mmCIF file of N, CA and C in Angstrom:
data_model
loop_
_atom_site.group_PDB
_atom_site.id
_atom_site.type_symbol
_atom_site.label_atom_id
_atom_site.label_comp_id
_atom_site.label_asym_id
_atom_site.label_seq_id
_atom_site.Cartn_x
_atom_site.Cartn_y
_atom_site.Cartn_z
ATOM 1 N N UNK D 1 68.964 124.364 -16.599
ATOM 2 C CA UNK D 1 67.727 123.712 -16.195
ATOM 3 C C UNK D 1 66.615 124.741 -16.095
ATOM 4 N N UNK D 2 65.517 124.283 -16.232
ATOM 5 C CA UNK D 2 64.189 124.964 -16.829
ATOM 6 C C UNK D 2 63.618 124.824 -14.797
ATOM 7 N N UNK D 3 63.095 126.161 -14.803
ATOM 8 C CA UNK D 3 62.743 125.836 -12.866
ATOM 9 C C UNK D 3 60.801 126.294 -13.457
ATOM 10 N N UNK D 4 60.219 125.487 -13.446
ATOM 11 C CA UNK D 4 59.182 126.431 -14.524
ATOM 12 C C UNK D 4 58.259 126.994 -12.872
ATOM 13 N N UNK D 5 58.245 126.406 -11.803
ATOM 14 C CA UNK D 5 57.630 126.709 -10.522
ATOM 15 C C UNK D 5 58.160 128.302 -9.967
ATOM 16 N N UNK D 6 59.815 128.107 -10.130
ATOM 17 C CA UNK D 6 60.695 128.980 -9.871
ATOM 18 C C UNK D 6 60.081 130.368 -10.537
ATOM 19 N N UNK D 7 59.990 130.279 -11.853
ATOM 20 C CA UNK D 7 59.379 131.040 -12.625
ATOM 21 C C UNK D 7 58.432 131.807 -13.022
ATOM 22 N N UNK D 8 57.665 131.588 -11.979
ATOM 23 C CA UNK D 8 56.131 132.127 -11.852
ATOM 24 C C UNK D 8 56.189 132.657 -10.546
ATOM 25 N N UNK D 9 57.493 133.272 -9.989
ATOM 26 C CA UNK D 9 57.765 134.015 -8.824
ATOM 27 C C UNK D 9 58.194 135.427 -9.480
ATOM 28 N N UNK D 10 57.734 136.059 -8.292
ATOM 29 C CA UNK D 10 58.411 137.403 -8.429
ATOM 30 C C UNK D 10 59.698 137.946 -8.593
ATOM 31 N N UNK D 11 60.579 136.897 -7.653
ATOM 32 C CA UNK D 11 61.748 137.479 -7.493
ATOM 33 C C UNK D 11 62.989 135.902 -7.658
ATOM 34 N N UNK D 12 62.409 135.696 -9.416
ATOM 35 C CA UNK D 12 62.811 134.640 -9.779
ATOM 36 C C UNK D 12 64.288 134.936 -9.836
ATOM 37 N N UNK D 13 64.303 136.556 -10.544
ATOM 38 C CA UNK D 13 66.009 136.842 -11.016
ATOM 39 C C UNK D 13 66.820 136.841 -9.603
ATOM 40 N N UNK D 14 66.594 137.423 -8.637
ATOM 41 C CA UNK D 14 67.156 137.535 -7.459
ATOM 42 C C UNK D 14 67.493 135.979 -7.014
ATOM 43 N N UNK D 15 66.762 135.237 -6.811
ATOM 44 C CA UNK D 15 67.124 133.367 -6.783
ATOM 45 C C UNK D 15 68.219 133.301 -7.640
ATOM 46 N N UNK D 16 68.122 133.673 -9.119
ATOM 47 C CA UNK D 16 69.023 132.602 -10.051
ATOM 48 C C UNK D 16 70.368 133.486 -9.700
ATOM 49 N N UNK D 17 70.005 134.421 -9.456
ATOM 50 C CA UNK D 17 71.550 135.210 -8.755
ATOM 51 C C UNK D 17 72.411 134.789 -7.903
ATOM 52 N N UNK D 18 71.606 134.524 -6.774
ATOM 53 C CA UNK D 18 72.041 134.353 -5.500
ATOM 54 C C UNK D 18 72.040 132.819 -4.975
ATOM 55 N N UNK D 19 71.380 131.857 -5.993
ATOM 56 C CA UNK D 19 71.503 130.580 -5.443
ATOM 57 C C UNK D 19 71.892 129.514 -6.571
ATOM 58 N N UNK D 20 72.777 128.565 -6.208
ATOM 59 C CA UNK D 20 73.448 127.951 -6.991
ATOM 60 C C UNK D 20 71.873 126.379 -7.382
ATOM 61 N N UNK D 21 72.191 125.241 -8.074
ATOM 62 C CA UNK D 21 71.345 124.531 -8.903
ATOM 63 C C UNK D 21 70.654 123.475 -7.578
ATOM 64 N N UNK D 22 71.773 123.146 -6.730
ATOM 65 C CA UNK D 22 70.953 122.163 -5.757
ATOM 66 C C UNK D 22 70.009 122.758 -4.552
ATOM 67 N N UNK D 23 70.163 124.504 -4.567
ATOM 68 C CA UNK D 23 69.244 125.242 -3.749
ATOM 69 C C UNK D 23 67.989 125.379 -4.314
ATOM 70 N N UNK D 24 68.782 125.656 -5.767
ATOM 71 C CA UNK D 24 67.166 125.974 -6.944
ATOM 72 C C UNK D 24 66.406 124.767 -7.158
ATOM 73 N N UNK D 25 66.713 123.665 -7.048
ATOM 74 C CA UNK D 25 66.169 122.273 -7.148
ATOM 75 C C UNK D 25 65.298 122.028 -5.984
ATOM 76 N N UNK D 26 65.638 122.442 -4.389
ATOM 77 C CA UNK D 26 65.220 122.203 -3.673
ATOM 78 C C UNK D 26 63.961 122.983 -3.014
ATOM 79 N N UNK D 27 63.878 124.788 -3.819
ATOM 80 C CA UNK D 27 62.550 125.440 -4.306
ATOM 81 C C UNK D 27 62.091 124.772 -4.821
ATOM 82 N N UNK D 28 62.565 124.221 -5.948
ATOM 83 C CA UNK D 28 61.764 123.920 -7.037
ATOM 84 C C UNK D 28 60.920 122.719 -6.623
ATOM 85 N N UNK D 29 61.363 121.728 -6.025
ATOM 86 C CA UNK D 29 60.548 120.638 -5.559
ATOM 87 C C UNK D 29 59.565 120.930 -4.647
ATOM 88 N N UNK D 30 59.551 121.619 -3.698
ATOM 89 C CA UNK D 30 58.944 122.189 -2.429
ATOM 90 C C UNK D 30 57.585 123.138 -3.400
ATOM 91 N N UNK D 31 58.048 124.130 -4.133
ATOM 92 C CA UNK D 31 56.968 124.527 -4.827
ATOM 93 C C UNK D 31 56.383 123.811 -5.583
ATOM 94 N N UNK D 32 56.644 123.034 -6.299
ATOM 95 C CA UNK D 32 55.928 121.418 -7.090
ATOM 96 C C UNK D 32 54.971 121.176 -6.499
ATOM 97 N N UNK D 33 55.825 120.546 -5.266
ATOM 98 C CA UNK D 33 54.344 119.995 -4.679
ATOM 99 C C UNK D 33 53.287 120.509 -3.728
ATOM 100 N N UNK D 34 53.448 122.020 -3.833
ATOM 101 C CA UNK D 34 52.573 123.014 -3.390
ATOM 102 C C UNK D 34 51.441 123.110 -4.100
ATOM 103 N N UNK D 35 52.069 123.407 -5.550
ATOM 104 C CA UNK D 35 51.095 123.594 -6.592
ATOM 105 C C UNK D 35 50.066 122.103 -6.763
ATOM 106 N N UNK D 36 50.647 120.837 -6.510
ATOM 107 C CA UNK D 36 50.309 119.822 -7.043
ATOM 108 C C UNK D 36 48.963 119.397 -6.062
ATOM 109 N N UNK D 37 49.447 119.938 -4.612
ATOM 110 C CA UNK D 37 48.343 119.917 -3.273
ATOM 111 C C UNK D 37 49.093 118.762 -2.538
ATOM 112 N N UNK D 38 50.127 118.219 -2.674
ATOM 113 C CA UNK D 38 51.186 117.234 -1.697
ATOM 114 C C UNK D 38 51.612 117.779 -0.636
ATOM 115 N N UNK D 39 51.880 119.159 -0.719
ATOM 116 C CA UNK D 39 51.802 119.597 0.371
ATOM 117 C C UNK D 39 50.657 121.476 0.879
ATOM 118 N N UNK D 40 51.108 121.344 1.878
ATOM 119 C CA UNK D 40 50.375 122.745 2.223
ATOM 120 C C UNK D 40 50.904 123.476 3.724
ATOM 121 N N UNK D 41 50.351 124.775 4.003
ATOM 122 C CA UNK D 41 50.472 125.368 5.360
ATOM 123 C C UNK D 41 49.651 126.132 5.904
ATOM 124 N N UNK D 42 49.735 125.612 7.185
ATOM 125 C CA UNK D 42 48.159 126.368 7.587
ATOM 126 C C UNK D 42 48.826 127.940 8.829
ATOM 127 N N UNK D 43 48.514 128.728 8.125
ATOM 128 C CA UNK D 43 48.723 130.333 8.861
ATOM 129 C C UNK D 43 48.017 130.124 10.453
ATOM 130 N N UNK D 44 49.242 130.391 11.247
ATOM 131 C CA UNK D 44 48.639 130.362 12.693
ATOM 132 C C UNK D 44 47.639 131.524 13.003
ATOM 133 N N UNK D 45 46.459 131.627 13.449
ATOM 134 C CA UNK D 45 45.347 132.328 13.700
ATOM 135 C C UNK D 45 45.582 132.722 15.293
ATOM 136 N N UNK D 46 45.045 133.899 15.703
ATOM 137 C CA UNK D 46 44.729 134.358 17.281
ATOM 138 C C UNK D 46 43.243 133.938 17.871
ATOM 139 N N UNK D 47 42.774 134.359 18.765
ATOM 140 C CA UNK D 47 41.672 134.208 19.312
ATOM 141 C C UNK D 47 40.554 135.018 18.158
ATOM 142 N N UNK D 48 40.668 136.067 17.686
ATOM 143 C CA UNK D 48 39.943 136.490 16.909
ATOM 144 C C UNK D 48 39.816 136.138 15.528
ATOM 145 N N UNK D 49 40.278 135.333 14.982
ATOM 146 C CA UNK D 49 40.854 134.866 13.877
ATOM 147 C C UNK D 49 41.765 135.638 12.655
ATOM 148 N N UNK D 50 42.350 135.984 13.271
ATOM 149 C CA UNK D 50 43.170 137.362 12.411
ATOM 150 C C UNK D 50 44.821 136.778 12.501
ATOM 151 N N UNK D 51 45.680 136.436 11.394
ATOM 152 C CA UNK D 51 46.864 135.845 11.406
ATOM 153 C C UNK D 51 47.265 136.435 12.774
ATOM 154 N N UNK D 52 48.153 135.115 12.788
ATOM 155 C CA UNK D 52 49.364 135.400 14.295
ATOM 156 C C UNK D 52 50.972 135.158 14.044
ATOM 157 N N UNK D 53 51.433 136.124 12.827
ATOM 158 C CA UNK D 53 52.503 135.787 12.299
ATOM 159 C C UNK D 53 53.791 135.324 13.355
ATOM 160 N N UNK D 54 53.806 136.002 15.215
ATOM 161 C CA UNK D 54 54.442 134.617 15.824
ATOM 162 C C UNK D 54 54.068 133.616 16.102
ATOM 163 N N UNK D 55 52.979 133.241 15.644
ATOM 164 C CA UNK D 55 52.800 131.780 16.317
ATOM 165 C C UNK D 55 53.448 130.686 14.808
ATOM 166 N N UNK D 56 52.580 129.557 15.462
ATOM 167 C CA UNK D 56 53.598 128.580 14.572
ATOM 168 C C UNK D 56 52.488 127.873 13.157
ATOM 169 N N UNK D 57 53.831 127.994 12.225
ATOM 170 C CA UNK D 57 52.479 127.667 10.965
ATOM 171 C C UNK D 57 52.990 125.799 10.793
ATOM 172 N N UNK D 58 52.264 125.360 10.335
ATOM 173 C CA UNK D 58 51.650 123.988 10.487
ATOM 174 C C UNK D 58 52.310 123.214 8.585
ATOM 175 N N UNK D 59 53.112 122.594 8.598
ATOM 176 C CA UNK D 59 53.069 121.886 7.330
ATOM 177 C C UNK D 59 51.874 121.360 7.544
ATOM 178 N N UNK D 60 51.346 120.211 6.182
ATOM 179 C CA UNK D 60 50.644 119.343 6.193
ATOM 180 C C UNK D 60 50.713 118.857 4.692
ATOM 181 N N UNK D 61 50.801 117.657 4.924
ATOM 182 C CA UNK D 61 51.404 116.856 4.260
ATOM 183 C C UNK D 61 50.174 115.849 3.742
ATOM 184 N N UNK D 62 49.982 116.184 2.071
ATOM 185 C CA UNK D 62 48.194 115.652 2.175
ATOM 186 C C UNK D 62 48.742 114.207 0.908
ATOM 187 N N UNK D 63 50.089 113.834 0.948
ATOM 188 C CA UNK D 63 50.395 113.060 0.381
ATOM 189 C C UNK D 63 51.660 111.921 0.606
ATOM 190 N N UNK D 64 51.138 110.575 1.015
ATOM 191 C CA UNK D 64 52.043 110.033 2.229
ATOM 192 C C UNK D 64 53.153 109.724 1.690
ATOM 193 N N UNK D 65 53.585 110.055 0.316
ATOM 194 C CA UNK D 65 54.264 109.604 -0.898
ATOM 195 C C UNK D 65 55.375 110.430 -0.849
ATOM 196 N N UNK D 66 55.132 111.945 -0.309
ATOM 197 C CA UNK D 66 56.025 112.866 -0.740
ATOM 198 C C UNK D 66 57.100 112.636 0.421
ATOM 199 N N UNK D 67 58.464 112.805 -0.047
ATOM 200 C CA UNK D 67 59.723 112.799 0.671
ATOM 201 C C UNK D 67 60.276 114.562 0.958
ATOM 202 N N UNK D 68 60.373 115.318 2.107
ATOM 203 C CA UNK D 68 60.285 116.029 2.565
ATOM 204 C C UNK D 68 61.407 116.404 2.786
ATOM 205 N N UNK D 69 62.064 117.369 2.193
ATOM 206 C CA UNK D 69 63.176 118.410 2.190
ATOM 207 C C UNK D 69 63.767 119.149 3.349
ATOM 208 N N UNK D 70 62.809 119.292 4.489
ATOM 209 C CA UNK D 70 63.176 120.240 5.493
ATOM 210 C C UNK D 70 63.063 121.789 5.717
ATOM 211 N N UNK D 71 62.979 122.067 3.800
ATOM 212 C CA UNK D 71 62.755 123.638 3.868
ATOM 213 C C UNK D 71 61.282 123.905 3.595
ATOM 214 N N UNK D 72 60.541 122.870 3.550
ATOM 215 C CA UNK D 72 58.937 123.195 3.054
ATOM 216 C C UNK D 72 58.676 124.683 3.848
ATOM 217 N N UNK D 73 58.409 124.630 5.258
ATOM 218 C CA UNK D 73 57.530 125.919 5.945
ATOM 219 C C UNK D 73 58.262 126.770 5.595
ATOM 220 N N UNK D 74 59.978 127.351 5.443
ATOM 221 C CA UNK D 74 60.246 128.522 4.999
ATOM 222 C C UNK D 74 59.800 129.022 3.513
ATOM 223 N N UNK D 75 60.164 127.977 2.751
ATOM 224 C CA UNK D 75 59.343 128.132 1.281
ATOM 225 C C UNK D 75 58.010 128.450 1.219
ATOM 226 N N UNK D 76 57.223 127.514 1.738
ATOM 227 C CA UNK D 76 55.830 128.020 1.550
ATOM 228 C C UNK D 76 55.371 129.726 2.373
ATOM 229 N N UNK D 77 56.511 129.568 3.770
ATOM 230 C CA UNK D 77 55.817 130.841 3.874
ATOM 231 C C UNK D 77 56.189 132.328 2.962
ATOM 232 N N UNK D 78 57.695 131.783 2.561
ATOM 233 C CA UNK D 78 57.930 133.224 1.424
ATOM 234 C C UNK D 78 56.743 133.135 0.457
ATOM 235 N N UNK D 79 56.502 132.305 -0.228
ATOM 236 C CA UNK D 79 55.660 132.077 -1.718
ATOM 237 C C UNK D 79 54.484 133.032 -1.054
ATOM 238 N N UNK D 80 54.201 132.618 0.175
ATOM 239 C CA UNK D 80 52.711 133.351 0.600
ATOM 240 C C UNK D 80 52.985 134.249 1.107
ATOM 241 N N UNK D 81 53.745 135.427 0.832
ATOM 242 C CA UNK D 81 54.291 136.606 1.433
ATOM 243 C C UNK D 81 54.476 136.920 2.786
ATOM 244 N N UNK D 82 54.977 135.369 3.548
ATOM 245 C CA UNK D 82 54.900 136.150 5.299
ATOM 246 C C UNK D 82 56.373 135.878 5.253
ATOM 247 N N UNK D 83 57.226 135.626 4.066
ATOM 248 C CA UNK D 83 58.709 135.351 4.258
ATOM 249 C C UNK D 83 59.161 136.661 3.130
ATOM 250 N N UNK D 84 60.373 137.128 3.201
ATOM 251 C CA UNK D 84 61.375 137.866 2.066
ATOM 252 C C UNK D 84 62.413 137.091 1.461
ATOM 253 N N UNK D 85 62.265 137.563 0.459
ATOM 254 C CA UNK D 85 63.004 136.625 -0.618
ATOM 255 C C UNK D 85 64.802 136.807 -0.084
ATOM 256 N N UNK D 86 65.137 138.070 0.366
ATOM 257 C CA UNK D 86 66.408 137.905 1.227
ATOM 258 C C UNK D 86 66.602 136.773 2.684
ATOM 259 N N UNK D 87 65.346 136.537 3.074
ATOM 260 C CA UNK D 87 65.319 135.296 3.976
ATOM 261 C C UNK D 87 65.597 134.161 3.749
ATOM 262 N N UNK D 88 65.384 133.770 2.426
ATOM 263 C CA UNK D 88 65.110 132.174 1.738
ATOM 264 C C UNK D 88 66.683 132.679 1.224
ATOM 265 N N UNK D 89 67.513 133.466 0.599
ATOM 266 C CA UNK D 89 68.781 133.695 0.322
ATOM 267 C C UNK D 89 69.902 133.188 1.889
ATOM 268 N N UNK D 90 69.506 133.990 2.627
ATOM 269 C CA UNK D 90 70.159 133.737 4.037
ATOM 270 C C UNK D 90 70.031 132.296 4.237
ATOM 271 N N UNK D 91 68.552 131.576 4.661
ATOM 272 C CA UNK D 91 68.603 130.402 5.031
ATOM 273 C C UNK D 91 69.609 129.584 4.149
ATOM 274 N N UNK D 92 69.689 129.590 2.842
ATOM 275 C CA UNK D 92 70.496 128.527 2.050
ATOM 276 C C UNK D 92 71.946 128.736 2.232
ATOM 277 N N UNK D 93 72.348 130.077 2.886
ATOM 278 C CA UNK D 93 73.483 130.699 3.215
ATOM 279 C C UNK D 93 74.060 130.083 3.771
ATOM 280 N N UNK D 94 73.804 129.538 4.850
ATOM 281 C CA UNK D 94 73.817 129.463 6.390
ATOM 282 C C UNK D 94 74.272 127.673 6.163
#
């Protein structure tokens, strides 16, 4: 199977290594509809407005259509570099 979302990652080879077709399916959908604008995440901010990587980041869901996986916020936050691609390996681990 063709992951073409998958594919336009950095650390596409490390995925097809380490994760079998119904993990890669379940990137693959989650990034879909990232790209598509179905979904999104909003980076928790401090008082100064400067990220607050503990605080809590926000799905949002700009499409009432989309059926929701559970892994959206870890996905979106690797894609946007506040996750490691050994994180998104672990979570599917687990």
């Amino acid at each position: 199977m063709i992951y073409r979302e998958i594919e336009h990652t950095a650390d596409k080879e490390i995925l097809y290594s380490y994760l079998v077709e119904p993990e890669l399916d379940i990137i693959e959908s989650v990034l879909r509809a990232y790209s598509e604008g179905k979904i999104d995440i909003i980076e928790p901010r401090d008082e100064n407005g400067e990220p607050d990587f503990d605080g809590i980041f926000e799905l949002v869901i700009n499409d009432e259509n989309y059926q929701g996986t559970g892994y959206e916020t870890p996905i979106l936050k690797w894609i946007n570099d506040w996750e490691t691609t050994d994180y998104i390996i672990e979570l599917f681990a687990d």
